[in-house]
Short mmCIF file of C-alpha atoms and ligand atoms in Angstrom, two decimals:
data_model
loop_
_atom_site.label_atom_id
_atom_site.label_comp_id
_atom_site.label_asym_id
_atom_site.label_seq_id
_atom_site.Cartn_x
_atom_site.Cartn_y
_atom_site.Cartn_z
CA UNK A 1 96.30 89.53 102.50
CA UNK A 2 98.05 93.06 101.10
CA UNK A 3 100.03 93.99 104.23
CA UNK A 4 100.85 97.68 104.50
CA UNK A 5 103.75 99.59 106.16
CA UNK A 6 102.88 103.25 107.13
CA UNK A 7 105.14 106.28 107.35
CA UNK A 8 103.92 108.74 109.47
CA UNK A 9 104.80 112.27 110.56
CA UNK A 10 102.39 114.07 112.26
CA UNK A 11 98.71 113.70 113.60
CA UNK A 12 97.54 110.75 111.42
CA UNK A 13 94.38 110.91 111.03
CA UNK A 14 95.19 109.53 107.85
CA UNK A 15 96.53 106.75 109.22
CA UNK A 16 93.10 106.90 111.32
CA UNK A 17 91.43 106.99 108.01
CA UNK A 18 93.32 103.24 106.84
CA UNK A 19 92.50 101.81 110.35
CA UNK A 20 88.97 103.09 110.16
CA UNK A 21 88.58 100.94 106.79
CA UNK A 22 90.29 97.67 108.04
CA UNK A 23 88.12 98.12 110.84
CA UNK A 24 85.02 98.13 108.74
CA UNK A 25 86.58 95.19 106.19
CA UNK A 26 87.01 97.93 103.22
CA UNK A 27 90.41 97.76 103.07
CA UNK A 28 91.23 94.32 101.98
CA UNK A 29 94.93 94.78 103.46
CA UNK A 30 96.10 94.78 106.94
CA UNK A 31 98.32 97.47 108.16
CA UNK A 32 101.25 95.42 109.41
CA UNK A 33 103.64 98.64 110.98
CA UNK A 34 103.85 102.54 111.45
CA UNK A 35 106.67 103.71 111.31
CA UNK A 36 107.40 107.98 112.35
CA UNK A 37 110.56 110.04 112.34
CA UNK A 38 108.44 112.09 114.69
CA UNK A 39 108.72 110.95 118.53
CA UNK A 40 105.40 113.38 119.49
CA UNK A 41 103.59 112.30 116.00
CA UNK A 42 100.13 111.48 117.36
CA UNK A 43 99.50 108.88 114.64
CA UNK A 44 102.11 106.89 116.90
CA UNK A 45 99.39 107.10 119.78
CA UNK A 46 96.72 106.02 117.46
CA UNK A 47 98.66 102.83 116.38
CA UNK A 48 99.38 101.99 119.55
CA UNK A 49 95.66 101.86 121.22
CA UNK A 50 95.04 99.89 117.44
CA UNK A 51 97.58 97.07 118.57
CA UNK A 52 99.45 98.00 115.74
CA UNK A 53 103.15 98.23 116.15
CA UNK A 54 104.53 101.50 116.29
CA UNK A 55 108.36 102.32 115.93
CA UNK A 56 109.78 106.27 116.24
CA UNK A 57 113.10 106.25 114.50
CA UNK A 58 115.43 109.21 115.20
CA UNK A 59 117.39 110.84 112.50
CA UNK A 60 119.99 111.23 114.79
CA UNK A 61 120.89 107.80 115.56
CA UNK A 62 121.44 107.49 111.77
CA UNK A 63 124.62 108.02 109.58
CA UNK A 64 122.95 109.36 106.54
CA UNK A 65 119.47 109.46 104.91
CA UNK A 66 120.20 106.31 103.21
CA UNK A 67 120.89 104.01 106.87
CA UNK A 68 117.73 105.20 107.88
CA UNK A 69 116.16 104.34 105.22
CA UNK A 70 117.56 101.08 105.41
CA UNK A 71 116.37 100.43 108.65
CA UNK A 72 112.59 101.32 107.78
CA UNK A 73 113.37 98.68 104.89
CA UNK A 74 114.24 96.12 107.38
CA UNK A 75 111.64 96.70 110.16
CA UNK A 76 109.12 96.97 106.96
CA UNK A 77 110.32 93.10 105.61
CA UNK A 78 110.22 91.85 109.14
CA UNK A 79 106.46 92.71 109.19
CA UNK A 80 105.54 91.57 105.66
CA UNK A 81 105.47 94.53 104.23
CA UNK A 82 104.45 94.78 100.86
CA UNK A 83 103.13 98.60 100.08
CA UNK A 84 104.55 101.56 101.52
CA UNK A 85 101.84 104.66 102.56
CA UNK A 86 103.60 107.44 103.00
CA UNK A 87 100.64 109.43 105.37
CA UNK A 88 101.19 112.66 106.15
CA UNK A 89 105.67 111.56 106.01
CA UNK A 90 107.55 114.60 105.37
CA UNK A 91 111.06 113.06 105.16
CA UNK A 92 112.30 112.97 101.30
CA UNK A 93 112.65 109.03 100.50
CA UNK A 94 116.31 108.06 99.25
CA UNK A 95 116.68 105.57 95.94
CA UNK A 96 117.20 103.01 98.32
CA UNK A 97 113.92 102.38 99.69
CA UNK A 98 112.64 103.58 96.40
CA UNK A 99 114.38 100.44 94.53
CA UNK A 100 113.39 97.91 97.06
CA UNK A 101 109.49 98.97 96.78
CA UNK A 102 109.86 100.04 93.40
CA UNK A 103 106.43 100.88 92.09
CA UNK A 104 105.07 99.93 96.05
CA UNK A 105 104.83 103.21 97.16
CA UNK A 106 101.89 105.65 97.14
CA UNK A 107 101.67 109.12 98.62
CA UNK A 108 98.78 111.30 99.88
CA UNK A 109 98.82 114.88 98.70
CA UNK A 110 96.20 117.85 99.44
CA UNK A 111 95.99 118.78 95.80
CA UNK A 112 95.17 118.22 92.64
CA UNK A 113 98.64 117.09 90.93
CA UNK A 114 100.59 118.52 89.27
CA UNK A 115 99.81 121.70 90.73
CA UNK A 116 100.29 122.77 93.89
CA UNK A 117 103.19 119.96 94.32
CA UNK A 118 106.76 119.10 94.94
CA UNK A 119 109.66 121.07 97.23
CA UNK A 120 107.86 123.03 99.93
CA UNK A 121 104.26 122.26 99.35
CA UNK A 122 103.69 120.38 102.21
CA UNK A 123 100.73 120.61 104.79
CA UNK A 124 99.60 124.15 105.00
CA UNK A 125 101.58 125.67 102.38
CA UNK A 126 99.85 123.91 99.68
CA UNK A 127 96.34 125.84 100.52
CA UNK A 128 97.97 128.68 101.48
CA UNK A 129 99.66 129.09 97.70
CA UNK A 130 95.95 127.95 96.61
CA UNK A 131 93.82 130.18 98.00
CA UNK A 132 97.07 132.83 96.70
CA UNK A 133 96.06 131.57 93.17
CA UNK A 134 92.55 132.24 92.95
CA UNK A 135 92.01 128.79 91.68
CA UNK A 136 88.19 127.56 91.94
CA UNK A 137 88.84 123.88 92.89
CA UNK A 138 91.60 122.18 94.68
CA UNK A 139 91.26 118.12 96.30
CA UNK A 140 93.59 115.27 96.72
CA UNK A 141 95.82 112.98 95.07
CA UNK A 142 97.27 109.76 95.31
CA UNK A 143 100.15 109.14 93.72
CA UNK A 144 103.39 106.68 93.03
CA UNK A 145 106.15 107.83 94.76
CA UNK A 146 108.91 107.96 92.37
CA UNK A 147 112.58 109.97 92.30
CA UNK A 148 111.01 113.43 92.34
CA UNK A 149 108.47 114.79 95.14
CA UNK A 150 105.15 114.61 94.26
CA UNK A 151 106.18 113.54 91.00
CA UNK A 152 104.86 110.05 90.47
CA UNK A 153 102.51 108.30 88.12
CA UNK A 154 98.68 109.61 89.42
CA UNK A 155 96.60 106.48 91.17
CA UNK A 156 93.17 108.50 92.52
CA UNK A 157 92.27 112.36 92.50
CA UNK A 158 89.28 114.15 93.67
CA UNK A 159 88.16 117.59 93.51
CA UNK A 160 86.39 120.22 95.76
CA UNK A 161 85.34 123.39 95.47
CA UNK A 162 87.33 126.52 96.46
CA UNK A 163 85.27 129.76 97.97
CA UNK A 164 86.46 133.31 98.10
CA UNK A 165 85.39 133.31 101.81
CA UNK A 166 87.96 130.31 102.26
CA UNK A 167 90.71 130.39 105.53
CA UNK A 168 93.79 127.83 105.32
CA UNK A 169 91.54 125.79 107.78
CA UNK A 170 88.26 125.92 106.09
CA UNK A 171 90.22 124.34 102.52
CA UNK A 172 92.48 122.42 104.65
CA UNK A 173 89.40 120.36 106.43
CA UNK A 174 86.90 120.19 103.34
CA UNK A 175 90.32 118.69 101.76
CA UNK A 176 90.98 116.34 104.52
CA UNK A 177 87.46 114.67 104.05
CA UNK A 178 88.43 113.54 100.35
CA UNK A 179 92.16 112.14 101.71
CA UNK A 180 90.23 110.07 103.89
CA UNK A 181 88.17 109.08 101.60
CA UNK A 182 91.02 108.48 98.88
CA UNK A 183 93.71 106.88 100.58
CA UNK A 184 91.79 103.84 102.21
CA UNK A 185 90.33 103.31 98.30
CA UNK A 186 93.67 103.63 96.53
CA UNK A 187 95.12 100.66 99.14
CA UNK A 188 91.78 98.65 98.20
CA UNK A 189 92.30 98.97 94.51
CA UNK A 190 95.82 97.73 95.06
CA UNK A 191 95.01 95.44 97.30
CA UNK A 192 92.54 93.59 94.32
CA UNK A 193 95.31 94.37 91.99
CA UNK A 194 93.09 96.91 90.23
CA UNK A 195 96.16 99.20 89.02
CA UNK A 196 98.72 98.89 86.51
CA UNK A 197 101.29 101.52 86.23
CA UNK A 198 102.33 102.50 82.50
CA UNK A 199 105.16 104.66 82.54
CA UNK A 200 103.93 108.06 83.91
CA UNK A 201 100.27 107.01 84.02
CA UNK A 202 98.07 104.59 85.82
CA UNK A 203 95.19 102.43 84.56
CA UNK A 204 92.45 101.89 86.76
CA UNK A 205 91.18 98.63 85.96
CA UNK A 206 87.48 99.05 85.25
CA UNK A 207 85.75 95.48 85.81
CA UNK A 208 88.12 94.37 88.95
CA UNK A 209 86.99 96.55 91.46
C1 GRF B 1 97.67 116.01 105.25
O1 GRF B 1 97.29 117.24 104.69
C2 GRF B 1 98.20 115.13 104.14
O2 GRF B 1 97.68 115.48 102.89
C3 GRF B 1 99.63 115.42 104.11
O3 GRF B 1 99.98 115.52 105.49
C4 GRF B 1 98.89 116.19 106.16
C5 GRF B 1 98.72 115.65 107.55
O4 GRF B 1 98.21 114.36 107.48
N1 GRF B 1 100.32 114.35 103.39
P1 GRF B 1 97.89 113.47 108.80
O5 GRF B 1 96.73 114.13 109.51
O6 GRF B 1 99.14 113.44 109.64
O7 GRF B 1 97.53 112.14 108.24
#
């Protein structure tokens, strides 16, 4: 069984999303550890009444970026980790971790990559700068983490409609819906080792789903 390590940094309801799925035996993986630099990150709460162990790890009791990383390594092996989430994670990975899960890492964004991505498009900027643009659709990607943000190979996208009468939280929640929907299906299609990565695309393996 696929066992999953989650980085978390806020309310999780990503996270919620992957627990949802095991729950209801779609996600063919068990989500071993959640892991938050975040001590008031509600996704810790929601591990917790899951039974699913739950670690807060302070920057501050770290040297650098890369000790911390190697500690999420470590807890990550002890629990049999084999493929990183980052849900919702809003610390930039170091190549450390990045070499020991090479090509075991997958991201959820709240757009349609490439746009709308990398340095500073995180949570509510990203549909702030999209209802800016005037763009007609946004939606969500998956996505290989890789050396630059929001920069690796593309697993899953979906798109949804953007209205003139849009707020930040109207986009922001019809948005949501697809990340739930797409992060639980990305781990599955993993999980049945669906994807192969070739170079700075993915293939989607048609007849292994
Ligand atoms: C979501 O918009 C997600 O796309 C981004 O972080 C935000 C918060 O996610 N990665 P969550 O509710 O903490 O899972």
């Amino acid at each position: 069984m696929l066992k999953v390590g989650v980085l978390i940094s806020g309310g999780g309801t990503n996270l919620q999303s992957l627990i949802d799925a095991q729950k209801d035996n779609k996600l063919n993986a068990e989500i071993s550890c959640v892991i938050s630099n975040r001590k008031d990150a509600y996704g810790l709460t929601r591990a917790k009444e899951n039974d699913i162990p739950a670690y807060f790890l302070s920057k501050k009791d770290y040297n650098s970026n890369e000790d911390y990383d190697r500690e999420i390594v470590r807890i990550f092996k002890e629990n049999g980790v084999s493929l990183i989430v980052l849900a919702g994670y809003l610390n930039i990975l170091t190549d450390f971790i990045l070499n020991e899960f090479e090509d075991r890492i997958i991201n959820i964004h709240p757009s349609l990559l490439p746009l709308f991505g990398g340095k500073g498009f995180y949570g509510e900027h990203v549909h702030k700068a999209v209802l800016e643009s005037g763009v007609k659709i946004s939606g969500a990607t998956v996505h290989f983490v890789k050396s630059g943000v929001d920069e690796g190979p593309i697993l899953i996208q979906e798109s949804v409609p953007v209205y003139y009468s849009d707020s930040i939280e109207t986009l922001q929640k019809r948005v949501l819906e697809i990340e739930h929907k797409l992060l639980p299906k990305a781990v599955y299609l993993i999980s049945k080792d669906c994807v192969k990565i070739n170079g700075k695309k993915v293939e989607v393996l048609e007849d292994c789903k």
